[in-house]
Amino acid sequence: MPEMPIESGVPDPFQYMHPVMTKNYGAWKSHNRPRPGVLCHTAKSGDQIWTVRAGTQRQMDLQTIRTLCDIADNFADGYIRFTIRSNIEFMVAAEAKVNPLIEELGKHGFPVGGTGPSVSMVSHTQGWLHCDIPGTDASGVVKSMMDELHEEYIKEDMPNRVHITTSCCQINCGGQGDIAINIQHTKPPKINHDLVANVCERPSVVARCPVAAIRPALVDGKPSLEVDEKKCICCGACFPPCPPMQINDPEHSKLAIWIGGNHSNARSKPSFQKLVAAGIPNNPPRWPEANALVKKILNTYKADAKDWERISDWVERIGWPRFFELTELPFTKYHIDNWRGARRSLNASAHIRF
Amino acid sequence: MAKQMYDTPMLDQLESGPWPSFVTGLKRLATTEGKHDQDMMVDLLGQLEHSYKTRKGYWKGGTVGVMGYGGGIIPRFSEVAAMFPESKEFHTLRIQPPAGMHYDTKIMREFCDIWEEHGSGLVAFHGQSGDIMFQGATTDNVQPAFDAFNKIGFDLGGAGPAVRTGMSCVGAARCEQSCANEQKVLRSLVNNFLDDMHRPALPYKFKFKVSGCPNDCMNAIERADMAVIGTWRDDMKVDQDAVKSFVADKGRKYVVDNVVSRCPTQALSLNDDDSLDVDNRSCVRCMHCINVMTEALSVGDDKGVTILMGGKRTLKIGDLMGTVVVPFMKLDTDEDYERIVEIAEEAIDFFAENALEHERTGEMIERIGLVNFLEGIGLEVDPNMVSEPRQSSYIRMDDWDEEAQKWNDRKAEAAAG
């Protein structure tokens, strides 16, 4: 018999779970945050568990992972988990272990924080390191940004939590964020007509276009595709199924910033992010223009928002005109949506703030 | 003796600063003498620096897999292999993590040993769908690496038009706000569809995400085709003594400004004696007050889940939120779990039969209308599914009386218990 895969699916987590968490599974009473980066959960049984959260680079080499394991074995109870934003969490059953653990993480350069009203780790994708369609890098953008926002990660000085995301194409794998920094292409694809017929399933490419701007065509006697450049929205959706539709452009692929995405149901319903700035140069290795804008928006939010307001709640209170005034960002015709359902985003009232 | 390192002046700039540097890690993998795939990492760094210089990516997909599966490996072949031959193949294995992403150090070290033997030594915890991403294997090493992970109880995740790897929050393992057994929900759902995960044959991807409460830490509503959100239907719990000490500690203004007036349905009122009134019939379970007063307020006892379907990101018609298809269901008994799996089966069967190629569930619902989808998967309409009823009068309502009768019959049936 040939060896067949064992289709075991999602593994049972209890075999890897801290015993205090297993024992008190589903029977927790309350929690508090004794300091930034530390959570203390109390179970109905009276048991307590302390969690120390630290930032990682997400893309980790073996030595980094083994160092984290050494820290977990020597200064914690040998159990870790990761959050959805690639923070690592060490769980300990004794309060006395918390400070030595924090100190050890500090020695190895892992920032402790990311809890409560802080700027948590940027949720991101693969970029130039591994993706087949990226307009920019991911890990490098995030490294440069978290270097600048390090203080906001290790403190809890924001009005409420801030989730930042980045995406290397307009598919936006990074997802919704309070602030999202995403690639925005500004020119239609350049087509390598020599390759299309052999590489691309042309009807699928035509079907993929959100605005029906692509049609099959004979170019120089070869079956290929053509793009109505007036209709084209430069989204890049045709590139994944047809790489000869070159959308990435060292000069014309820019960054755009979107704000107010929020997945939580707390206070208001979940919200999608909205465009605030575009045309930002894609400038490795440290993307200074994009980072300066992110910091400008963050500092304005920090100074003006009230406790517990996420960025979306804050803008809802002060209004978009005030947002653009306070952040000194230009408001352009491109901020007015014209996609399907756009009329609901227009102000159909006499509600004007002065 | 390993290959000589390239000059990487741009990447070098990402080694300074307080945040942990992935570049330093990549360099360690390229300079550890005698390490497996050491030269691959030297060329990988060369290619990455080349991307930084030219501002373009140089990977293309292809076909690489393991025996018996049609997906789960992300093949990457270099377009600049002539310049950087050792990293010409740099594939990723997507491995499903334990629900809630819990690990002990023993299993982490086993991962490291396997990846040291068969791969580049680069791992991402975790990808945006929730997989552990073991990045950087040659085509020949993909099968032995997978076999080794598979032997220690780990399986490939999804890729392509398939059921994808799911995510559930830490939930009941540590969080008092948990209203569900998140790991059980996730494992019941995903592990029922492993054939649809490992042999991609759906119109497009289908994702499950499970959050234990409406804080939705897993971004389920915005990112999952089927989002399962824990909630409760009895009264939330108020420890009035703890409320009073919170008020004494923080002050009345703080409580009014940050708790009472931030309630989206005005369901809270601070009494003259500093106790709190809750109008539980108006409360929408948004979680805000419970988030603020973690010691005084907590979720109720009659727990269950809300199911939303159709969330997705931008491609192709724009971002869509999931919308409610099951306002509340209990998840206590084996029959309850069978029912939620059955709802997922109905949804995926309907999706497989009715979605267009490369169309997500949310886009299909947008195209055919929610009612057709509900009828297709055998769910009844409910006013919790809408923010408001229809505005447009341009609608035929020939069988209004029968539809009204259905509603009355269901209400009578529910009242009879």
PDB file of C-alpha atoms in Angstrom, chain B residues 140-396:
ATOM      1  CA  ASP B 140      11.586  17.694  -4.294  1.00  0.00           C
ATOM      2  CA  ASN B 141      11.360  18.513  -0.611  1.00  0.00           C
ATOM      3  CA  VAL B 142       7.659  19.370  -0.483  1.00  0.00           C
ATOM      4  CA  GLN B 143       6.482  15.760  -0.160  1.00  0.00           C
ATOM      5  CA  PRO B 144       8.952  14.671   2.554  1.00  0.00           C
ATOM      6  CA  ALA B 145       8.273  17.858   4.530  1.00  0.00           C
ATOM      7  CA  PHE B 146       4.527  17.291   4.356  1.00  0.00           C
ATOM      8  CA  ASP B 147       4.916  13.626   5.315  1.00  0.00           C
ATOM      9  CA  ALA B 148       6.870  14.640   8.401  1.00  0.00           C
ATOM     10  CA  PHE B 149       4.273  17.242   9.478  1.00  0.00           C
ATOM     11  CA  ASN B 150       1.470  14.825   8.728  1.00  0.00           C
ATOM     12  CA  LYS B 151       3.054  12.149  10.951  1.00  0.00           C
ATOM     13  CA  ILE B 152       2.973  14.452  13.961  1.00  0.00           C
ATOM     14  CA  GLY B 153      -0.711  15.229  13.529  1.00  0.00           C
ATOM     15  CA  PHE B 154      -0.738  18.209  11.179  1.00  0.00           C
ATOM     16  CA  ASP B 155      -2.524  18.543   7.864  1.00  0.00           C
ATOM     17  CA  LEU B 156      -2.337  20.857   4.882  1.00  0.00           C
ATOM     18  CA  GLY B 157      -4.700  23.821   4.717  1.00  0.00           C
ATOM     19  CA  GLY B 158      -6.687  25.101   1.771  1.00  0.00           C
ATOM     20  CA  ALA B 159      -5.673  26.969  -1.353  1.00  0.00           C
ATOM     21  CA  GLY B 160      -7.477  27.823  -4.564  1.00  0.00           C
ATOM     22  CA  PRO B 161     -11.208  27.327  -5.105  1.00  0.00           C
ATOM     23  CA  ALA B 162     -11.713  25.264  -1.962  1.00  0.00           C
ATOM     24  CA  VAL B 163     -12.840  25.302   1.629  1.00  0.00           C
ATOM     25  CA  ARG B 164     -10.041  27.204   3.298  1.00  0.00           C
ATOM     26  CA  THR B 165      -8.273  26.983   6.601  1.00  0.00           C
ATOM     27  CA  GLY B 166     -10.463  28.533   9.275  1.00  0.00           C
ATOM     28  CA  MET B 167      -9.816  30.452  12.441  1.00  0.00           C
ATOM     29  CA  SER B 168     -11.334  30.569  15.914  1.00  0.00           C
ATOM     30  CA  CYS B 169     -10.483  32.918  18.746  1.00  0.00           C
ATOM     31  CA  VAL B 170      -8.849  31.972  22.064  1.00  0.00           C
ATOM     32  CA  GLY B 171     -12.399  32.022  23.402  1.00  0.00           C
ATOM     33  CA  ALA B 172     -13.433  29.659  26.165  1.00  0.00           C
ATOM     34  CA  ALA B 173      -9.793  28.710  26.770  1.00  0.00           C
ATOM     35  CA  ARG B 174      -9.156  32.050  28.470  1.00  0.00           C
ATOM     36  CA  CYS B 175     -11.867  34.637  27.833  1.00  0.00           C
ATOM     37  CA  GLU B 176     -14.858  35.237  30.085  1.00  0.00           C
ATOM     38  CA  GLN B 177     -16.726  36.862  27.196  1.00  0.00           C
ATOM     39  CA  SER B 178     -16.813  33.581  25.278  1.00  0.00           C
ATOM     40  CA  CYS B 179     -20.329  32.439  24.434  1.00  0.00           C
ATOM     41  CA  ALA B 180     -19.404  29.330  22.467  1.00  0.00           C
ATOM     42  CA  ASN B 181     -17.069  26.375  22.392  1.00  0.00           C
ATOM     43  CA  GLU B 182     -15.151  28.008  19.554  1.00  0.00           C
ATOM     44  CA  GLN B 183     -12.628  25.232  18.926  1.00  0.00           C
ATOM     45  CA  LYS B 184     -15.399  22.643  18.727  1.00  0.00           C
ATOM     46  CA  VAL B 185     -17.411  24.762  16.285  1.00  0.00           C
ATOM     47  CA  LEU B 186     -14.376  25.322  14.067  1.00  0.00           C
ATOM     48  CA  ARG B 187     -13.279  21.698  14.132  1.00  0.00           C
ATOM     49  CA  SER B 188     -16.819  20.431  13.541  1.00  0.00           C
ATOM     50  CA  LEU B 189     -17.190  22.668  10.501  1.00  0.00           C
ATOM     51  CA  VAL B 190     -13.757  22.537   8.844  1.00  0.00           C
ATOM     52  CA  ASN B 191     -13.085  18.879   9.563  1.00  0.00           C
ATOM     53  CA  ASN B 192     -16.384  17.972   7.911  1.00  0.00           C
ATOM     54  CA  PHE B 193     -15.219  19.538   4.635  1.00  0.00           C
ATOM     55  CA  LEU B 194     -11.677  18.201   4.301  1.00  0.00           C
ATOM     56  CA  ASP B 195     -12.465  16.696   0.912  1.00  0.00           C
ATOM     57  CA  ASP B 196     -13.574  20.146  -0.312  1.00  0.00           C
ATOM     58  CA  MET B 197     -10.402  21.604   1.203  1.00  0.00           C
ATOM     59  CA  HIS B 198      -7.878  19.139  -0.173  1.00  0.00           C
ATOM     60  CA  ARG B 199      -9.441  18.694  -3.610  1.00  0.00           C
ATOM     61  CA  PRO B 200     -10.360  22.179  -4.826  1.00  0.00           C
ATOM     62  CA  ALA B 201     -13.506  21.949  -6.958  1.00  0.00           C
ATOM     63  CA  LEU B 202     -15.732  24.795  -5.728  1.00  0.00           C
ATOM     64  CA  PRO B 203     -16.485  27.944  -7.768  1.00  0.00           C
ATOM     65  CA  TYR B 204     -14.095  29.859  -5.502  1.00  0.00           C
ATOM     66  CA  LYS B 205     -12.852  29.908  -1.905  1.00  0.00           C
ATOM     67  CA  PHE B 206     -15.118  29.342   1.107  1.00  0.00           C
ATOM     68  CA  LYS B 207     -13.957  30.408   4.567  1.00  0.00           C
ATOM     69  CA  PHE B 208     -15.203  29.631   8.070  1.00  0.00           C
ATOM     70  CA  LYS B 209     -14.335  31.858  11.005  1.00  0.00           C
ATOM     71  CA  VAL B 210     -15.554  31.550  14.583  1.00  0.00           C
ATOM     72  CA  SER B 211     -15.575  34.333  17.173  1.00  0.00           C
ATOM     73  CA  GLY B 212     -16.854  33.615  20.672  1.00  0.00           C
ATOM     74  CA  CYS B 213     -18.590  36.961  21.099  1.00  0.00           C
ATOM     75  CA  PRO B 214     -19.652  40.001  19.041  1.00  0.00           C
ATOM     76  CA  ASN B 215     -16.246  41.649  19.531  1.00  0.00           C
ATOM     77  CA  ASP B 216     -15.424  39.319  16.629  1.00  0.00           C
ATOM     78  CA  CYS B 217     -11.672  39.154  17.187  1.00  0.00           C
ATOM     79  CA  MET B 218     -11.392  36.816  14.171  1.00  0.00           C
ATOM     80  CA  ASN B 219     -12.839  39.439  11.758  1.00  0.00           C
ATOM     81  CA  ALA B 220     -15.392  36.806  10.826  1.00  0.00           C
ATOM     82  CA  ILE B 221     -18.189  39.096   9.632  1.00  0.00           C
ATOM     83  CA  GLU B 222     -15.869  40.955   7.268  1.00  0.00           C
ATOM     84  CA  ARG B 223     -13.808  38.037   6.056  1.00  0.00           C
ATOM     85  CA  ALA B 224     -15.698  34.767   6.263  1.00  0.00           C
ATOM     86  CA  ASP B 225     -18.194  33.219   3.896  1.00  0.00           C
ATOM     87  CA  MET B 226     -19.698  31.647   7.007  1.00  0.00           C
ATOM     88  CA  ALA B 227     -19.159  33.556  10.249  1.00  0.00           C
ATOM     89  CA  VAL B 228     -20.206  32.002  13.543  1.00  0.00           C
ATOM     90  CA  ILE B 229     -20.445  34.561  16.340  1.00  0.00           C
ATOM     91  CA  GLY B 230     -21.144  33.630  19.955  1.00  0.00           C
ATOM     92  CA  THR B 231     -23.946  35.549  21.700  1.00  0.00           C
ATOM     93  CA  TRP B 232     -26.589  35.116  24.404  1.00  0.00           C
ATOM     94  CA  ARG B 233     -30.358  35.695  24.598  1.00  0.00           C
ATOM     95  CA  ASP B 234     -31.119  36.021  28.296  1.00  0.00           C
ATOM     96  CA  ASP B 235     -30.183  39.040  30.399  1.00  0.00           C
ATOM     97  CA  MET B 236     -26.570  40.123  30.667  1.00  0.00           C
ATOM     98  CA  LYS B 237     -25.179  39.788  34.169  1.00  0.00           C
ATOM     99  CA  VAL B 238     -24.671  42.798  36.380  1.00  0.00           C
ATOM    100  CA  ASP B 239     -22.739  42.628  39.638  1.00  0.00           C
ATOM    101  CA  GLN B 240     -24.198  45.793  41.218  1.00  0.00           C
ATOM    102  CA  ASP B 241     -21.578  45.920  43.985  1.00  0.00           C
ATOM    103  CA  ALA B 242     -18.840  45.839  41.350  1.00  0.00           C
ATOM    104  CA  VAL B 243     -20.706  48.529  39.370  1.00  0.00           C
ATOM    105  CA  LYS B 244     -20.762  50.738  42.452  1.00  0.00           C
ATOM    106  CA  SER B 245     -17.082  50.289  43.129  1.00  0.00           C
ATOM    107  CA  PHE B 246     -16.328  50.995  39.435  1.00  0.00           C
ATOM    108  CA  VAL B 247     -18.318  54.245  39.702  1.00  0.00           C
ATOM    109  CA  ALA B 248     -16.555  55.106  42.955  1.00  0.00           C
ATOM    110  CA  ASP B 249     -13.205  54.470  41.323  1.00  0.00           C
ATOM    111  CA  LYS B 250     -13.736  56.137  37.931  1.00  0.00           C
ATOM    112  CA  GLY B 251     -16.375  58.756  38.768  1.00  0.00           C
ATOM    113  CA  ARG B 252     -19.941  59.258  37.488  1.00  0.00           C
ATOM    114  CA  LYS B 253     -18.908  61.409  34.537  1.00  0.00           C
ATOM    115  CA  TYR B 254     -16.587  58.694  33.270  1.00  0.00           C
ATOM    116  CA  VAL B 255     -19.320  56.086  33.531  1.00  0.00           C
ATOM    117  CA  VAL B 256     -21.915  58.291  31.838  1.00  0.00           C
ATOM    118  CA  ASP B 257     -19.543  59.371  29.052  1.00  0.00           C
ATOM    119  CA  ASN B 258     -17.898  56.023  28.399  1.00  0.00           C
ATOM    120  CA  VAL B 259     -20.522  53.451  29.238  1.00  0.00           C
ATOM    121  CA  VAL B 260     -24.091  54.775  29.397  1.00  0.00           C
ATOM    122  CA  SER B 261     -23.965  57.241  26.518  1.00  0.00           C
ATOM    123  CA  ARG B 262     -21.943  54.925  24.274  1.00  0.00           C
ATOM    124  CA  CYS B 263     -24.666  52.255  24.321  1.00  0.00           C
ATOM    125  CA  PRO B 264     -25.924  52.128  20.706  1.00  0.00           C
ATOM    126  CA  THR B 265     -29.550  51.481  21.738  1.00  0.00           C
ATOM    127  CA  GLN B 266     -29.761  53.579  24.910  1.00  0.00           C
ATOM    128  CA  ALA B 267     -30.314  50.450  26.931  1.00  0.00           C
ATOM    129  CA  LEU B 268     -28.309  51.585  29.964  1.00  0.00           C
ATOM    130  CA  SER B 269     -29.143  53.974  32.774  1.00  0.00           C
ATOM    131  CA  LEU B 270     -27.083  54.887  35.822  1.00  0.00           C
ATOM    132  CA  ASN B 271     -29.279  55.074  38.915  1.00  0.00           C
ATOM    133  CA  ASP B 272     -29.009  57.631  41.695  1.00  0.00           C
ATOM    134  CA  ASP B 273     -27.454  55.029  43.979  1.00  0.00           C
ATOM    135  CA  ASP B 274     -24.745  54.270  41.364  1.00  0.00           C
ATOM    136  CA  SER B 275     -26.235  50.937  40.368  1.00  0.00           C
ATOM    137  CA  LEU B 276     -26.921  50.227  36.674  1.00  0.00           C
ATOM    138  CA  ASP B 277     -30.230  49.505  34.931  1.00  0.00           C
ATOM    139  CA  VAL B 278     -30.127  47.428  31.761  1.00  0.00           C
ATOM    140  CA  ASP B 279     -32.971  47.286  29.256  1.00  0.00           C
ATOM    141  CA  ASN B 280     -32.116  43.813  28.031  1.00  0.00           C
ATOM    142  CA  ARG B 281     -34.888  43.802  25.421  1.00  0.00           C
ATOM    143  CA  SER B 282     -33.255  46.748  23.648  1.00  0.00           C
ATOM    144  CA  CYS B 283     -29.665  45.580  24.134  1.00  0.00           C
ATOM    145  CA  VAL B 284     -28.137  44.399  20.830  1.00  0.00           C
ATOM    146  CA  ARG B 285     -25.236  42.505  22.491  1.00  0.00           C
ATOM    147  CA  CYS B 286     -22.644  44.886  21.044  1.00  0.00           C
ATOM    148  CA  MET B 287     -20.239  44.136  23.965  1.00  0.00           C
ATOM    149  CA  HIS B 288     -19.126  47.740  24.569  1.00  0.00           C
ATOM    150  CA  CYS B 289     -20.214  48.102  28.218  1.00  0.00           C
ATOM    151  CA  ILE B 290     -18.927  44.612  29.011  1.00  0.00           C
ATOM    152  CA  ASN B 291     -15.569  45.538  27.453  1.00  0.00           C
ATOM    153  CA  VAL B 292     -15.310  48.608  29.664  1.00  0.00           C
ATOM    154  CA  MET B 293     -16.572  47.121  32.942  1.00  0.00           C
ATOM    155  CA  THR B 294     -14.905  43.722  32.781  1.00  0.00           C
ATOM    156  CA  GLU B 295     -15.376  42.967  36.473  1.00  0.00           C
ATOM    157  CA  ALA B 296     -18.965  44.223  36.835  1.00  0.00           C
ATOM    158  CA  LEU B 297     -20.725  43.210  33.621  1.00  0.00           C
ATOM    159  CA  SER B 298     -20.713  39.904  31.797  1.00  0.00           C
ATOM    160  CA  VAL B 299     -22.538  37.906  29.173  1.00  0.00           C
ATOM    161  CA  GLY B 300     -25.686  35.957  30.038  1.00  0.00           C
ATOM    162  CA  ASP B 301     -26.148  32.212  30.623  1.00  0.00           C
ATOM    163  CA  ASP B 302     -28.404  31.248  27.710  1.00  0.00           C
ATOM    164  CA  LYS B 303     -25.608  31.176  25.156  1.00  0.00           C
ATOM    165  CA  GLY B 304     -25.616  30.280  21.479  1.00  0.00           C
ATOM    166  CA  VAL B 305     -24.460  31.636  18.145  1.00  0.00           C
ATOM    167  CA  THR B 306     -25.504  33.975  15.357  1.00  0.00           C
ATOM    168  CA  ILE B 307     -24.553  32.880  11.828  1.00  0.00           C
ATOM    169  CA  LEU B 308     -23.749  35.373   9.085  1.00  0.00           C
ATOM    170  CA  MET B 309     -22.861  34.513   5.490  1.00  0.00           C
ATOM    171  CA  GLY B 310     -21.246  36.255   2.559  1.00  0.00           C
ATOM    172  CA  GLY B 311     -18.363  38.298   3.988  1.00  0.00           C
ATOM    173  CA  LYS B 312     -15.392  38.861   1.691  1.00  0.00           C
ATOM    174  CA  ARG B 313     -12.797  41.371   0.550  1.00  0.00           C
ATOM    175  CA  THR B 314     -12.595  43.492  -2.566  1.00  0.00           C
ATOM    176  CA  LEU B 315     -12.480  41.143  -5.566  1.00  0.00           C
ATOM    177  CA  LYS B 316     -14.663  41.399  -7.631  1.00  0.00           C
ATOM    178  CA  ILE B 317     -17.689  43.559  -6.844  1.00  0.00           C
ATOM    179  CA  GLY B 318     -16.294  45.287  -3.751  1.00  0.00           C
ATOM    180  CA  ASP B 319     -16.120  44.473  -0.063  1.00  0.00           C
ATOM    181  CA  LEU B 320     -19.138  42.734   1.405  1.00  0.00           C
ATOM    182  CA  MET B 321     -20.065  42.104   5.022  1.00  0.00           C
ATOM    183  CA  GLY B 322     -21.558  38.831   6.019  1.00  0.00           C
ATOM    184  CA  THR B 323     -25.264  39.175   6.784  1.00  0.00           C
ATOM    185  CA  VAL B 324     -27.426  37.324   9.274  1.00  0.00           C
ATOM    186  CA  VAL B 325     -28.928  34.036   8.094  1.00  0.00           C
ATOM    187  CA  VAL B 326     -29.446  32.458  11.523  1.00  0.00           C
ATOM    188  CA  PRO B 327     -30.191  35.046  14.237  1.00  0.00           C
ATOM    189  CA  PHE B 328     -29.698  32.586  17.084  1.00  0.00           C
ATOM    190  CA  MET B 329     -29.189  28.903  17.591  1.00  0.00           C
ATOM    191  CA  LYS B 330     -28.152  26.889  20.610  1.00  0.00           C
ATOM    192  CA  LEU B 331     -24.958  24.852  20.412  1.00  0.00           C
ATOM    193  CA  ASP B 332     -25.217  22.488  23.362  1.00  0.00           C
ATOM    194  CA  THR B 333     -26.136  19.013  22.186  1.00  0.00           C
ATOM    195  CA  ASP B 334     -24.731  16.714  19.520  1.00  0.00           C
ATOM    196  CA  GLU B 335     -27.906  17.422  17.519  1.00  0.00           C
ATOM    197  CA  ASP B 336     -27.157  21.163  17.663  1.00  0.00           C
ATOM    198  CA  TYR B 337     -23.694  20.544  16.212  1.00  0.00           C
ATOM    199  CA  GLU B 338     -25.145  18.254  13.557  1.00  0.00           C
ATOM    200  CA  ARG B 339     -27.525  21.061  12.642  1.00  0.00           C
ATOM    201  CA  ILE B 340     -24.812  23.710  12.226  1.00  0.00           C
ATOM    202  CA  VAL B 341     -22.779  21.327  10.055  1.00  0.00           C
ATOM    203  CA  GLU B 342     -25.939  20.655   8.045  1.00  0.00           C
ATOM    204  CA  ILE B 343     -26.450  24.421   7.508  1.00  0.00           C
ATOM    205  CA  ALA B 344     -22.849  24.662   6.268  1.00  0.00           C
ATOM    206  CA  GLU B 345     -23.375  21.668   3.964  1.00  0.00           C
ATOM    207  CA  GLU B 346     -26.514  23.217   2.499  1.00  0.00           C
ATOM    208  CA  ALA B 347     -24.691  26.512   1.954  1.00  0.00           C
ATOM    209  CA  ILE B 348     -21.659  24.924   0.298  1.00  0.00           C
ATOM    210  CA  ASP B 349     -23.788  22.621  -1.871  1.00  0.00           C
ATOM    211  CA  PHE B 350     -25.855  25.591  -3.012  1.00  0.00           C
ATOM    212  CA  PHE B 351     -22.677  27.625  -3.610  1.00  0.00           C
ATOM    213  CA  ALA B 352     -21.126  24.787  -5.621  1.00  0.00           C
ATOM    214  CA  GLU B 353     -24.200  24.475  -7.815  1.00  0.00           C
ATOM    215  CA  ASN B 354     -25.153  28.115  -8.269  1.00  0.00           C
ATOM    216  CA  ALA B 355     -22.137  30.392  -8.002  1.00  0.00           C
ATOM    217  CA  LEU B 356     -20.368  31.531 -11.143  1.00  0.00           C
ATOM    218  CA  GLU B 357     -16.713  30.719 -11.574  1.00  0.00           C
ATOM    219  CA  HIS B 358     -14.587  32.808  -9.201  1.00  0.00           C
ATOM    220  CA  GLU B 359     -17.681  34.180  -7.459  1.00  0.00           C
ATOM    221  CA  ARG B 360     -17.782  34.255  -3.646  1.00  0.00           C
ATOM    222  CA  THR B 361     -20.874  33.393  -1.624  1.00  0.00           C
ATOM    223  CA  GLY B 362     -21.542  37.069  -0.865  1.00  0.00           C
ATOM    224  CA  GLU B 363     -21.414  37.983  -4.541  1.00  0.00           C
ATOM    225  CA  MET B 364     -23.753  35.144  -5.380  1.00  0.00           C
ATOM    226  CA  ILE B 365     -26.198  36.397  -2.731  1.00  0.00           C
ATOM    227  CA  GLU B 366     -25.880  39.919  -4.176  1.00  0.00           C
ATOM    228  CA  ARG B 367     -26.675  38.553  -7.636  1.00  0.00           C
ATOM    229  CA  ILE B 368     -29.612  36.286  -6.788  1.00  0.00           C
ATOM    230  CA  GLY B 369     -30.994  38.049  -3.690  1.00  0.00           C
ATOM    231  CA  LEU B 370     -30.945  36.856  -0.088  1.00  0.00           C
ATOM    232  CA  VAL B 371     -34.412  35.265  -0.286  1.00  0.00           C
ATOM    233  CA  ASN B 372     -33.422  32.926  -3.114  1.00  0.00           C
ATOM    234  CA  PHE B 373     -30.345  31.922  -1.158  1.00  0.00           C
ATOM    235  CA  LEU B 374     -32.349  31.300   2.024  1.00  0.00           C
ATOM    236  CA  GLU B 375     -34.882  29.205   0.125  1.00  0.00           C
ATOM    237  CA  GLY B 376     -32.037  27.307  -1.503  1.00  0.00           C
ATOM    238  CA  ILE B 377     -30.495  26.345   1.812  1.00  0.00           C
ATOM    239  CA  GLY B 378     -33.760  25.837   3.685  1.00  0.00           C
ATOM    240  CA  LEU B 379     -33.730  28.750   6.131  1.00  0.00           C
ATOM    241  CA  GLU B 380     -36.775  30.863   7.027  1.00  0.00           C
ATOM    242  CA  VAL B 381     -36.841  34.637   6.697  1.00  0.00           C
ATOM    243  CA  ASP B 382     -36.515  36.645   9.885  1.00  0.00           C
ATOM    244  CA  PRO B 383     -36.628  40.393  10.571  1.00  0.00           C
ATOM    245  CA  ASN B 384     -33.195  40.083  12.246  1.00  0.00           C
ATOM    246  CA  MET B 385     -31.790  39.559   8.744  1.00  0.00           C
ATOM    247  CA  VAL B 386     -32.421  43.165   7.694  1.00  0.00           C
ATOM    248  CA  SER B 387     -31.492  46.602   8.980  1.00  0.00           C
ATOM    249  CA  GLU B 388     -34.834  47.791   7.644  1.00  0.00           C
ATOM    250  CA  PRO B 389     -37.589  46.379   5.413  1.00  0.00           C
ATOM    251  CA  ARG B 390     -37.914  47.044   1.713  1.00  0.00           C
ATOM    252  CA  GLN B 391     -38.185  50.674   0.547  1.00  0.00           C
ATOM    253  CA  SER B 392     -39.029  50.162  -3.082  1.00  0.00           C
ATOM    254  CA  SER B 393     -42.646  49.551  -4.080  1.00  0.00           C
ATOM    255  CA  TYR B 394     -41.547  48.026  -7.368  1.00  0.00           C
ATOM    256  CA  ILE B 395     -42.107  44.436  -6.289  1.00  0.00           C
ATOM    257  CA  ARG B 396     -44.735  41.807  -7.123  1.00  0.00           C
TER     258      ARG B 396
END
